[in-house]
PDB file of C-alpha atoms and ligand atoms in Angstrom:
ATOM      1  CA  MET A   1     -17.541  27.322   9.311  1.00  0.00           C
ATOM      2  CA  PRO A   2     -21.251  28.210   9.775  1.00  0.00           C
ATOM      3  CA  LYS A   3     -22.132  30.232  12.896  1.00  0.00           C
ATOM      4  CA  ASP A   4     -25.211  28.092  13.563  1.00  0.00           C
ATOM      5  CA  PHE A   5     -26.338  24.482  13.515  1.00  0.00           C
ATOM      6  CA  LEU A   6     -29.717  24.729  11.772  1.00  0.00           C
ATOM      7  CA  SER A   7     -29.378  21.960   9.198  1.00  0.00           C
ATOM      8  CA  VAL A   8     -26.783  19.266   8.541  1.00  0.00           C
ATOM      9  CA  ALA A   9     -26.884  20.474   4.931  1.00  0.00           C
ATOM     10  CA  ASP A  10     -25.080  23.693   5.969  1.00  0.00           C
ATOM     11  CA  TRP A  11     -22.016  21.678   6.984  1.00  0.00           C
ATOM     12  CA  SER A  12     -19.473  19.860   4.831  1.00  0.00           C
ATOM     13  CA  ALA A  13     -18.867  16.113   4.926  1.00  0.00           C
ATOM     14  CA  GLN A  14     -15.491  16.816   6.499  1.00  0.00           C
ATOM     15  CA  GLU A  15     -16.986  18.985   9.251  1.00  0.00           C
ATOM     16  CA  LEU A  16     -19.653  16.374  10.029  1.00  0.00           C
ATOM     17  CA  GLN A  17     -16.944  13.714  10.120  1.00  0.00           C
ATOM     18  CA  GLN A  18     -14.905  15.793  12.576  1.00  0.00           C
ATOM     19  CA  MET A  19     -17.949  16.263  14.822  1.00  0.00           C
ATOM     20  CA  LEU A  20     -18.702  12.536  14.584  1.00  0.00           C
ATOM     21  CA  GLU A  21     -15.169  11.658  15.660  1.00  0.00           C
ATOM     22  CA  ARG A  22     -15.342  14.113  18.534  1.00  0.00           C
ATOM     23  CA  ALA A  23     -18.712  12.689  19.602  1.00  0.00           C
ATOM     24  CA  GLN A  24     -17.206   9.184  19.642  1.00  0.00           C
ATOM     25  CA  GLN A  25     -14.293  10.424  21.743  1.00  0.00           C
ATOM     26  CA  LEU A  26     -16.632  12.273  24.122  1.00  0.00           C
ATOM     27  CA  ARG A  27     -18.706   9.147  24.612  1.00  0.00           C
ATOM     28  CA  SER A  28     -15.635   7.037  25.465  1.00  0.00           C
ATOM     29  CA  LEU A  29     -14.397   9.657  27.904  1.00  0.00           C
ATOM     30  CA  HIS A  30     -17.826  10.002  29.487  1.00  0.00           C
ATOM     31  CA  ARG A  31     -18.208   6.238  29.857  1.00  0.00           C
ATOM     32  CA  ALA A  32     -14.786   6.136  31.495  1.00  0.00           C
ATOM     33  CA  GLY A  33     -16.079   8.620  34.056  1.00  0.00           C
ATOM     34  CA  GLU A  34     -14.135  11.624  32.779  1.00  0.00           C
ATOM     35  CA  ARG A  35     -15.827  15.005  32.829  1.00  0.00           C
ATOM     36  CA  LEU A  36     -14.146  17.590  30.595  1.00  0.00           C
ATOM     37  CA  GLN A  37     -14.416  21.311  31.182  1.00  0.00           C
ATOM     38  CA  THR A  38     -14.382  22.464  27.576  1.00  0.00           C
ATOM     39  CA  LEU A  39     -17.423  24.710  28.043  1.00  0.00           C
ATOM     40  CA  GLN A  40     -16.498  26.027  31.467  1.00  0.00           C
ATOM     41  CA  GLY A  41     -18.351  29.229  32.217  1.00  0.00           C
ATOM     42  CA  ARG A  42     -20.390  28.989  28.996  1.00  0.00           C
ATOM     43  CA  THR A  43     -24.167  29.301  29.017  1.00  0.00           C
ATOM     44  CA  LEU A  44     -26.826  28.014  26.628  1.00  0.00           C
ATOM     45  CA  ALA A  45     -30.385  29.393  26.520  1.00  0.00           C
ATOM     46  CA  MET A  46     -32.893  26.670  25.614  1.00  0.00           C
ATOM     47  CA  TYR A  47     -36.239  27.745  24.137  1.00  0.00           C
ATOM     48  CA  PHE A  48     -39.001  25.162  23.730  1.00  0.00           C
ATOM     49  CA  GLU A  49     -42.315  25.719  21.965  1.00  0.00           C
ATOM     50  CA  LYS A  50     -42.968  21.957  21.910  1.00  0.00           C
ATOM     51  CA  PRO A  51     -42.594  19.223  24.515  1.00  0.00           C
ATOM     52  CA  SER A  52     -39.229  17.553  24.986  1.00  0.00           C
ATOM     53  CA  LEU A  53     -37.538  14.801  26.973  1.00  0.00           C
ATOM     54  CA  ARG A  54     -34.385  13.811  25.073  1.00  0.00           C
ATOM     55  CA  THR A  55     -33.492  17.226  23.694  1.00  0.00           C
ATOM     56  CA  HIS A  56     -34.048  19.063  26.967  1.00  0.00           C
ATOM     57  CA  VAL A  57     -32.205  16.623  29.194  1.00  0.00           C
ATOM     58  CA  SER A  58     -29.350  15.849  26.808  1.00  0.00           C
ATOM     59  CA  PHE A  59     -28.617  19.544  26.201  1.00  0.00           C
ATOM     60  CA  GLU A  60     -28.898  20.521  29.860  1.00  0.00           C
ATOM     61  CA  ALA A  61     -26.873  17.539  31.082  1.00  0.00           C
ATOM     62  CA  GLY A  62     -24.375  17.999  28.247  1.00  0.00           C
ATOM     63  CA  MET A  63     -23.746  21.638  29.166  1.00  0.00           C
ATOM     64  CA  ALA A  64     -23.317  20.781  32.855  1.00  0.00           C
ATOM     65  CA  GLN A  65     -20.990  17.853  32.106  1.00  0.00           C
ATOM     66  CA  LEU A  66     -18.733  20.129  30.047  1.00  0.00           C
ATOM     67  CA  GLY A  67     -18.555  22.726  32.819  1.00  0.00           C
ATOM     68  CA  GLY A  68     -21.214  25.078  31.460  1.00  0.00           C
ATOM     69  CA  GLN A  69     -24.851  25.732  32.239  1.00  0.00           C
ATOM     70  CA  ALA A  70     -28.184  25.728  30.437  1.00  0.00           C
ATOM     71  CA  ILE A  71     -31.106  28.085  31.050  1.00  0.00           C
ATOM     72  CA  LEU A  72     -34.635  26.932  30.223  1.00  0.00           C
ATOM     73  CA  LEU A  73     -36.946  29.441  28.547  1.00  0.00           C
ATOM     74  CA  LEU A  74     -40.616  28.798  27.941  1.00  0.00           C
ATOM     75  CA  PRO A  75     -42.598  30.544  25.207  1.00  0.00           C
ATOM     76  CA  GLU A  76     -45.252  31.939  27.558  1.00  0.00           C
ATOM     77  CA  GLN A  77     -42.521  33.728  29.506  1.00  0.00           C
ATOM     78  CA  VAL A  78     -40.590  35.005  26.515  1.00  0.00           C
ATOM     79  CA  GLY A  79     -43.471  35.866  24.168  1.00  0.00           C
ATOM     80  CA  ILE A  80     -41.579  35.917  20.877  1.00  0.00           C
ATOM     81  CA  GLY A  81     -43.677  37.846  18.381  1.00  0.00           C
ATOM     82  CA  THR A  82     -46.201  38.970  21.022  1.00  0.00           C
ATOM     83  CA  ARG A  83     -44.285  40.461  23.930  1.00  0.00           C
ATOM     84  CA  GLU A  84     -41.265  41.318  21.846  1.00  0.00           C
ATOM     85  CA  SER A  85     -39.887  40.788  18.359  1.00  0.00           C
ATOM     86  CA  VAL A  86     -37.720  37.865  17.297  1.00  0.00           C
ATOM     87  CA  ALA A  87     -34.884  40.299  16.688  1.00  0.00           C
ATOM     88  CA  ASP A  88     -35.074  41.787  20.179  1.00  0.00           C
ATOM     89  CA  VAL A  89     -35.173  38.365  21.818  1.00  0.00           C
ATOM     90  CA  ALA A  90     -32.167  37.226  19.767  1.00  0.00           C
ATOM     91  CA  LEU A  91     -30.207  40.433  20.400  1.00  0.00           C
ATOM     92  CA  ASN A  92     -30.885  40.459  24.143  1.00  0.00           C
ATOM     93  CA  LEU A  93     -30.012  36.787  24.574  1.00  0.00           C
ATOM     94  CA  SER A  94     -26.811  37.351  22.602  1.00  0.00           C
ATOM     95  CA  ARG A  95     -25.651  39.843  25.260  1.00  0.00           C
ATOM     96  CA  TRP A  96     -25.984  37.256  28.035  1.00  0.00           C
ATOM     97  CA  VAL A  97     -25.413  33.748  26.789  1.00  0.00           C
ATOM     98  CA  ASP A  98     -22.941  31.976  24.533  1.00  0.00           C
ATOM     99  CA  GLY A  99     -25.494  30.029  22.513  1.00  0.00           C
ATOM    100  CA  ILE A 100     -29.207  29.482  21.917  1.00  0.00           C
ATOM    101  CA  MET A 101     -30.937  26.164  21.299  1.00  0.00           C
ATOM    102  CA  ALA A 102     -34.499  26.447  20.040  1.00  0.00           C
ATOM    103  CA  ARG A 103     -37.289  23.952  19.355  1.00  0.00           C
ATOM    104  CA  THR A 104     -40.045  25.665  17.401  1.00  0.00           C
ATOM    105  CA  PHE A 105     -42.944  24.853  15.126  1.00  0.00           C
ATOM    106  CA  SER A 106     -41.855  27.137  12.323  1.00  0.00           C
ATOM    107  CA  HIS A 107     -38.420  26.582  10.816  1.00  0.00           C
ATOM    108  CA  GLU A 108     -38.390  30.238   9.741  1.00  0.00           C
ATOM    109  CA  LEU A 109     -38.409  31.260  13.405  1.00  0.00           C
ATOM    110  CA  VAL A 110     -35.184  29.389  14.110  1.00  0.00           C
ATOM    111  CA  GLU A 111     -33.678  30.915  10.958  1.00  0.00           C
ATOM    112  CA  GLN A 112     -34.715  34.399  12.088  1.00  0.00           C
ATOM    113  CA  LEU A 113     -33.257  33.830  15.553  1.00  0.00           C
ATOM    114  CA  ALA A 114     -29.997  32.775  13.918  1.00  0.00           C
ATOM    115  CA  GLN A 115     -30.034  35.741  11.585  1.00  0.00           C
ATOM    116  CA  HIS A 116     -30.406  38.257  14.423  1.00  0.00           C
ATOM    117  CA  ALA A 117     -28.393  36.541  17.163  1.00  0.00           C
ATOM    118  CA  THR A 118     -24.687  37.208  17.285  1.00  0.00           C
ATOM    119  CA  VAL A 119     -24.198  33.921  19.164  1.00  0.00           C
ATOM    120  CA  PRO A 120     -24.663  30.441  17.638  1.00  0.00           C
ATOM    121  CA  VAL A 121     -28.187  29.075  17.295  1.00  0.00           C
ATOM    122  CA  ILE A 122     -28.838  25.323  17.366  1.00  0.00           C
ATOM    123  CA  ASN A 123     -31.986  23.794  15.879  1.00  0.00           C
ATOM    124  CA  GLY A 124     -33.494  21.504  18.527  1.00  0.00           C
ATOM    125  CA  LEU A 125     -36.272  20.425  16.095  1.00  0.00           C
ATOM    126  CA  THR A 126     -38.639  22.362  13.887  1.00  0.00           C
ATOM    127  CA  ASP A 127     -41.531  21.172  11.736  1.00  0.00           C
ATOM    128  CA  LEU A 128     -39.006  20.961   8.896  1.00  0.00           C
ATOM    129  CA  LEU A 129     -35.784  19.545  10.367  1.00  0.00           C
ATOM    130  CA  HIS A 130     -34.223  17.711  13.313  1.00  0.00           C
ATOM    131  CA  PRO A 131     -30.461  17.935  12.723  1.00  0.00           C
ATOM    132  CA  CYS A 132     -29.332  16.992  16.262  1.00  0.00           C
ATOM    133  CA  GLN A 133     -31.197  13.707  15.925  1.00  0.00           C
ATOM    134  CA  ALA A 134     -29.506  13.088  12.574  1.00  0.00           C
ATOM    135  CA  MET A 135     -26.065  13.596  14.133  1.00  0.00           C
ATOM    136  CA  ALA A 136     -26.848  11.105  16.902  1.00  0.00           C
ATOM    137  CA  ASP A 137     -28.129   8.686  14.254  1.00  0.00           C
ATOM    138  CA  LEU A 138     -24.937   9.097  12.247  1.00  0.00           C
ATOM    139  CA  GLN A 139     -22.941   8.215  15.346  1.00  0.00           C
ATOM    140  CA  THR A 140     -25.173   5.197  16.031  1.00  0.00           C
ATOM    141  CA  MET A 141     -24.928   3.861  12.474  1.00  0.00           C
ATOM    142  CA  ALA A 142     -21.193   4.573  12.188  1.00  0.00           C
ATOM    143  CA  GLU A 143     -20.529   2.284  15.139  1.00  0.00           C
ATOM    144  CA  LEU A 144     -21.854  -0.620  13.073  1.00  0.00           C
ATOM    145  CA  ILE A 145     -21.220   0.205   9.412  1.00  0.00           C
ATOM    146  CA  GLU A 146     -19.074   2.757   7.649  1.00  0.00           C
ATOM    147  CA  PRO A 147     -21.606   5.469   6.654  1.00  0.00           C
ATOM    148  CA  ARG A 148     -20.644   5.522   2.962  1.00  0.00           C
ATOM    149  CA  LYS A 149     -21.404   1.804   2.781  1.00  0.00           C
ATOM    150  CA  ALA A 150     -24.619   1.885   4.814  1.00  0.00           C
ATOM    151  CA  ARG A 151     -28.093   1.472   3.323  1.00  0.00           C
ATOM    152  CA  LEU A 152     -30.886   3.089   5.286  1.00  0.00           C
ATOM    153  CA  ALA A 153     -34.650   2.853   4.725  1.00  0.00           C
ATOM    154  CA  PHE A 154     -36.984   5.383   6.316  1.00  0.00           C
ATOM    155  CA  LEU A 155     -40.684   4.490   6.528  1.00  0.00           C
ATOM    156  CA  GLY A 156     -43.592   6.695   7.478  1.00  0.00           C
ATOM    157  CA  ASP A 157     -44.087  10.424   7.482  1.00  0.00           C
ATOM    158  CA  GLY A 158     -41.797  12.470   5.229  1.00  0.00           C
ATOM    159  CA  ASN A 159     -41.292  15.318   7.676  1.00  0.00           C
ATOM    160  CA  ASN A 160     -38.607  16.667  10.038  1.00  0.00           C
ATOM    161  CA  VAL A 161     -36.742  13.476  10.985  1.00  0.00           C
ATOM    162  CA  ALA A 162     -36.922  12.055   7.457  1.00  0.00           C
ATOM    163  CA  HIS A 163     -35.740  15.399   6.053  1.00  0.00           C
ATOM    164  CA  SER A 164     -32.681  15.575   8.279  1.00  0.00           C
ATOM    165  CA  LEU A 165     -31.821  11.948   7.536  1.00  0.00           C
ATOM    166  CA  VAL A 166     -32.024  12.469   3.790  1.00  0.00           C
ATOM    167  CA  LEU A 167     -29.841  15.580   4.033  1.00  0.00           C
ATOM    168  CA  LEU A 168     -27.385  13.735   6.270  1.00  0.00           C
ATOM    169  CA  ALA A 169     -27.182  10.842   3.809  1.00  0.00           C
ATOM    170  CA  ALA A 170     -26.713  13.326   0.977  1.00  0.00           C
ATOM    171  CA  VAL A 171     -23.800  15.074   2.700  1.00  0.00           C
ATOM    172  CA  VAL A 172     -21.956  11.956   3.858  1.00  0.00           C
ATOM    173  CA  GLY A 173     -22.627   9.780   0.784  1.00  0.00           C
ATOM    174  CA  MET A 174     -24.962   7.189   2.288  1.00  0.00           C
ATOM    175  CA  GLU A 175     -27.772   5.328   0.529  1.00  0.00           C
ATOM    176  CA  ILE A 176     -31.229   6.266   1.776  1.00  0.00           C
ATOM    177  CA  ARG A 177     -34.574   4.966   0.553  1.00  0.00           C
ATOM    178  CA  LEU A 178     -37.700   6.722   1.731  1.00  0.00           C
ATOM    179  CA  ALA A 179     -41.101   5.062   1.692  1.00  0.00           C
ATOM    180  CA  THR A 180     -44.032   7.334   2.475  1.00  0.00           C
ATOM    181  CA  PRO A 181     -47.647   7.659   1.347  1.00  0.00           C
ATOM    182  CA  LYS A 182     -47.997   9.875  -1.748  1.00  0.00           C
ATOM    183  CA  ASN A 183     -49.474  12.780   0.202  1.00  0.00           C
ATOM    184  CA  HIS A 184     -46.781  12.629   2.892  1.00  0.00           C
ATOM    185  CA  GLN A 185     -43.699  12.710   0.710  1.00  0.00           C
ATOM    186  CA  PRO A 186     -40.697  14.669   1.885  1.00  0.00           C
ATOM    187  CA  ASP A 187     -40.619  18.362   1.086  1.00  0.00           C
ATOM    188  CA  VAL A 188     -39.614  19.106  -2.528  1.00  0.00           C
ATOM    189  CA  HIS A 189     -37.068  21.746  -1.544  1.00  0.00           C
ATOM    190  CA  VAL A 190     -35.394  19.369   0.888  1.00  0.00           C
ATOM    191  CA  MET A 191     -35.277  16.659  -1.788  1.00  0.00           C
ATOM    192  CA  ARG A 192     -33.869  19.095  -4.346  1.00  0.00           C
ATOM    193  CA  ARG A 193     -31.137  20.206  -1.928  1.00  0.00           C
ATOM    194  CA  ALA A 194     -30.400  16.562  -1.098  1.00  0.00           C
ATOM    195  CA  GLY A 195     -30.097  15.840  -4.815  1.00  0.00           C
ATOM    196  CA  GLU A 196     -27.546  18.647  -5.231  1.00  0.00           C
ATOM    197  CA  LEU A 197     -25.490  17.380  -2.304  1.00  0.00           C
ATOM    198  CA  ALA A 198     -25.745  13.777  -3.487  1.00  0.00           C
ATOM    199  CA  ALA A 199     -24.304  14.780  -6.863  1.00  0.00           C
ATOM    200  CA  VAL A 200     -21.120  15.712  -4.957  1.00  0.00           C
ATOM    201  CA  SER A 201     -21.019  12.949  -2.338  1.00  0.00           C
ATOM    202  CA  GLY A 202     -22.256  10.042  -4.459  1.00  0.00           C
ATOM    203  CA  ALA A 203     -25.173   9.355  -2.077  1.00  0.00           C
ATOM    204  CA  LEU A 204     -28.044   7.299  -3.476  1.00  0.00           C
ATOM    205  CA  ILE A 205     -31.409   8.802  -2.645  1.00  0.00           C
ATOM    206  CA  SER A 206     -34.744   7.312  -3.646  1.00  0.00           C
ATOM    207  CA  TRP A 207     -38.408   7.561  -2.765  1.00  0.00           C
ATOM    208  CA  CYS A 208     -41.151   5.014  -3.278  1.00  0.00           C
ATOM    209  CA  GLU A 209     -44.589   4.359  -1.895  1.00  0.00           C
ATOM    210  CA  ASP A 210     -44.048   0.689  -1.086  1.00  0.00           C
ATOM    211  CA  PRO A 211     -42.373  -0.030   2.294  1.00  0.00           C
ATOM    212  CA  ALA A 212     -41.462  -3.597   1.259  1.00  0.00           C
ATOM    213  CA  GLU A 213     -39.575  -2.295  -1.765  1.00  0.00           C
ATOM    214  CA  ALA A 214     -37.702   0.281   0.324  1.00  0.00           C
ATOM    215  CA  VAL A 215     -36.476  -2.113   3.013  1.00  0.00           C
ATOM    216  CA  ALA A 216     -35.269  -4.962   0.778  1.00  0.00           C
ATOM    217  CA  GLY A 217     -31.706  -5.787   1.864  1.00  0.00           C
ATOM    218  CA  VAL A 218     -31.028  -2.607   3.864  1.00  0.00           C
ATOM    219  CA  ASP A 219     -28.786  -2.324   6.931  1.00  0.00           C
ATOM    220  CA  PHE A 220     -31.009   0.045   8.908  1.00  0.00           C
ATOM    221  CA  ILE A 221     -34.788   0.480   9.015  1.00  0.00           C
ATOM    222  CA  TYR A 222     -35.878   3.755  10.570  1.00  0.00           C
ATOM    223  CA  THR A 223     -39.323   4.937  11.526  1.00  0.00           C
ATOM    224  CA  ASP A 224     -40.829   7.910  13.350  1.00  0.00           C
ATOM    225  CA  THR A 225     -44.194   8.640  14.909  1.00  0.00           C
ATOM    226  CA  TRP A 226     -47.125   9.020  12.518  1.00  0.00           C
ATOM    227  CA  ILE A 227     -48.454  11.859  14.665  1.00  0.00           C
ATOM    228  CA  SER A 228     -45.852  14.547  15.159  1.00  0.00           C
ATOM    229  CA  MET A 229     -46.035  17.169  17.881  1.00  0.00           C
ATOM    230  CA  GLY A 230     -48.787  19.594  16.926  1.00  0.00           C
ATOM    231  CA  GLN A 231     -50.714  17.058  14.804  1.00  0.00           C
ATOM    232  CA  GLU A 232     -52.630  15.457  17.675  1.00  0.00           C
ATOM    233  CA  GLU A 233     -56.008  16.452  16.258  1.00  0.00           C
ATOM    234  CA  GLU A 234     -55.301  14.482  13.084  1.00  0.00           C
ATOM    235  CA  ALA A 235     -54.358  11.338  15.035  1.00  0.00           C
ATOM    236  CA  GLN A 236     -57.211   9.111  13.883  1.00  0.00           C
ATOM    237  CA  ARG A 237     -56.899  10.018  10.222  1.00  0.00           C
ATOM    238  CA  ARG A 238     -53.132   9.594  10.298  1.00  0.00           C
ATOM    239  CA  ARG A 239     -53.296   6.141  11.894  1.00  0.00           C
ATOM    240  CA  GLY A 240     -55.339   5.048   8.878  1.00  0.00           C
ATOM    241  CA  ILE A 241     -53.060   6.650   6.296  1.00  0.00           C
ATOM    242  CA  PHE A 242     -49.842   5.172   7.692  1.00  0.00           C
ATOM    243  CA  ALA A 243     -51.066   1.718   8.796  1.00  0.00           C
ATOM    244  CA  ALA A 244     -49.338   0.002   5.851  1.00  0.00           C
ATOM    245  CA  TYR A 245     -45.994   1.484   6.926  1.00  0.00           C
ATOM    246  CA  GLN A 246     -45.737  -0.303  10.247  1.00  0.00           C
ATOM    247  CA  VAL A 247     -42.335  -1.883  10.925  1.00  0.00           C
ATOM    248  CA  ASN A 248     -43.277  -5.468  11.855  1.00  0.00           C
ATOM    249  CA  GLN A 249     -41.979  -9.041  11.581  1.00  0.00           C
ATOM    250  CA  GLU A 250     -43.369  -9.571   8.122  1.00  0.00           C
ATOM    251  CA  LEU A 251     -41.662  -6.458   6.781  1.00  0.00           C
ATOM    252  CA  VAL A 252     -38.277  -7.096   8.377  1.00  0.00           C
ATOM    253  CA  ARG A 253     -38.162 -10.525   6.726  1.00  0.00           C
ATOM    254  CA  ARG A 254     -37.115  -8.596   3.622  1.00  0.00           C
ATOM    255  CA  ALA A 255     -34.066  -7.257   5.486  1.00  0.00           C
ATOM    256  CA  PRO A 256     -33.246  -9.945   8.056  1.00  0.00           C
ATOM    257  CA  ASP A 257     -29.948  -8.344   9.108  1.00  0.00           C
ATOM    258  CA  ALA A 258     -31.323  -4.838   9.478  1.00  0.00           C
ATOM    259  CA  TRP A 259     -30.944  -2.797  12.644  1.00  0.00           C
ATOM    260  CA  LEU A 260     -34.059  -0.941  13.728  1.00  0.00           C
ATOM    261  CA  MET A 261     -34.039   2.763  14.516  1.00  0.00           C
ATOM    262  CA  HIS A 262     -36.511   5.252  15.936  1.00  0.00           C
ATOM    263  CA  CYS A 263     -35.984   8.809  17.175  1.00  0.00           C
ATOM    264  CA  GLN A 264     -38.641   8.396  19.928  1.00  0.00           C
ATOM    265  CA  PRO A 265     -41.148   9.064  21.393  1.00  0.00           C
ATOM    266  CA  ALA A 266     -42.232   5.652  20.083  1.00  0.00           C
ATOM    267  CA  HIS A 267     -45.711   4.163  19.933  1.00  0.00           C
ATOM    268  CA  ARG A 268     -45.589   0.402  20.264  1.00  0.00           C
ATOM    269  CA  GLY A 269     -48.146  -1.208  17.985  1.00  0.00           C
ATOM    270  CA  GLU A 270     -48.398   1.835  15.715  1.00  0.00           C
ATOM    271  CA  GLU A 271     -45.325   2.713  13.624  1.00  0.00           C
ATOM    272  CA  ILE A 272     -43.413  -0.304  14.987  1.00  0.00           C
ATOM    273  CA  THR A 273     -44.415  -3.396  16.936  1.00  0.00           C
ATOM    274  CA  GLY A 274     -43.388  -3.580  20.593  1.00  0.00           C
ATOM    275  CA  GLU A 275     -41.688  -6.892  19.923  1.00  0.00           C
ATOM    276  CA  LEU A 276     -39.279  -5.281  17.435  1.00  0.00           C
ATOM    277  CA  LEU A 277     -38.820  -2.018  19.281  1.00  0.00           C
ATOM    278  CA  ASP A 278     -37.776  -3.888  22.423  1.00  0.00           C
ATOM    279  CA  GLY A 279     -35.990  -6.669  20.558  1.00  0.00           C
ATOM    280  CA  PRO A 280     -32.286  -7.398  20.032  1.00  0.00           C
ATOM    281  CA  ARG A 281     -32.015  -5.487  16.716  1.00  0.00           C
ATOM    282  CA  SER A 282     -33.354  -2.252  18.163  1.00  0.00           C
ATOM    283  CA  LEU A 283     -30.924   0.668  18.467  1.00  0.00           C
ATOM    284  CA  ILE A 284     -33.320   3.140  20.054  1.00  0.00           C
ATOM    285  CA  TYR A 285     -31.503   3.627  23.348  1.00  0.00           C
ATOM    286  CA  GLU A 286     -28.120   3.881  21.612  1.00  0.00           C
ATOM    287  CA  GLN A 287     -29.608   6.638  19.465  1.00  0.00           C
ATOM    288  CA  ALA A 288     -30.953   8.369  22.554  1.00  0.00           C
ATOM    289  CA  GLU A 289     -27.608   8.021  24.349  1.00  0.00           C
ATOM    290  CA  ASN A 290     -25.768   9.432  21.367  1.00  0.00           C
ATOM    291  CA  ARG A 291     -27.913  12.578  21.434  1.00  0.00           C
ATOM    292  CA  LEU A 292     -25.841  13.586  24.456  1.00  0.00           C
ATOM    293  CA  HIS A 293     -22.480  13.044  22.823  1.00  0.00           C
ATOM    294  CA  ALA A 294     -23.316  14.231  19.304  1.00  0.00           C
ATOM    295  CA  GLN A 295     -24.759  17.457  20.724  1.00  0.00           C
ATOM    296  CA  LYS A 296     -21.760  17.985  22.974  1.00  0.00           C
ATOM    297  CA  ALA A 297     -19.604  17.803  19.854  1.00  0.00           C
ATOM    298  CA  VAL A 298     -21.844  20.411  18.208  1.00  0.00           C
ATOM    299  CA  LEU A 299     -21.807  22.638  21.303  1.00  0.00           C
ATOM    300  CA  GLU A 300     -18.029  22.487  21.540  1.00  0.00           C
ATOM    301  CA  ARG A 301     -17.655  23.232  17.860  1.00  0.00           C
ATOM    302  CA  LEU A 302     -19.846  26.334  18.130  1.00  0.00           C
ATOM    303  CA  MET A 303     -19.193  27.626  21.640  1.00  0.00           C
ATOM    304  CA  ARG A 304     -15.840  26.493  22.890  1.00  0.00           C
ATOM    305  CA  ALA A 305     -13.288  29.116  23.833  1.00  0.00           C
ATOM    306  CA  PRO A 306     -10.101  28.772  21.774  1.00  0.00           C
ATOM    307  CA  SER A 307      -8.100  28.436  24.989  1.00  0.00           C
ATOM    308  CA  ALA A 308     -10.321  25.787  26.625  1.00  0.00           C
ATOM    309  CA  ALA A 309      -8.508  22.688  27.846  1.00  0.00           C
ATOM    310  CA  ARG A 310      -9.104  19.417  25.965  1.00  0.00           C
TER     311      ARG A 310
HETATM  312  N1  LIG B   1     -41.590  13.818  13.928  1.00  0.00           N
HETATM  313  C1  LIG B   1     -41.582  13.872  15.370  1.00  0.00           C
HETATM  314  C2  LIG B   1     -40.180  13.768  15.887  1.00  0.00           C
HETATM  315  C3  LIG B   1     -40.044  13.729  17.391  1.00  0.00           C
HETATM  316  C4  LIG B   1     -38.622  13.708  17.884  1.00  0.00           C
HETATM  317  C5  LIG B   1     -42.224  15.161  15.818  1.00  0.00           C
HETATM  318  O1  LIG B   1     -41.989  16.185  15.205  1.00  0.00           O
HETATM  319  O2  LIG B   1     -42.980  15.125  16.791  1.00  0.00           O
END
């Protein structure tokens, strides 16, 4: 079993399935008002270089609900790479806490933290990947359709969320169709890795430029912001580039039964119309809710004491 949760691609289909089942169980227990103590006395350091609502609150609440505690660290206080080295931060934290969750610009930074830390490191989003979101999305889709039978279309920017979805699909054997502008295609290394995993799982992975082609007959249509955190200065240019990828009524006519997904923050009238985002086919708040449970399953898997009560 990997020490860290940096990418869904590091985990086997069986391990992801086990975490999915645990997440489903945790959600039922939570909804029934039960609060387990599986992480009693455990602590998680949370390091954020970028803004966060869902990741921050779901990790902090998740730790507290399982009997543990989270500690918020901000980059200006820690000074990774300026005040002290990545290795020293990772090694010090490892002496105090049971796990580290980090949201950083550079994916290499999360990898370096994981390499030096002796405790598990969880990727809370980097420019390259967003694996916790993908786990919550797996849980959300699995409630409706068996993942190996599901067809998912992702429209928009081929970056972190798209990358984790394509890797997720590749591990679990799902069909995913990506539609992005030519200059915003998913990373070649991610696509190559997804191809290798798909050869084992039987996943169908495709890319095209045309959103209408990608969505035809799918079960889920997924989109993400056109302006990711850190790209604010390019906002105007990006709105022009991605305009044809908006999820709107005309597009969803090609997949009338599709459920609509978005990792949020969402921009009504940009990547998706408000009417659809707030409509009956939207799964956005289920996805957000499942962040809590999917991440608890990850936290337990990585940080739980062998003796902890169920
Ligand atoms: N692609 C978006 C995802 C936000 C959860 C970003 O990186 O800002």
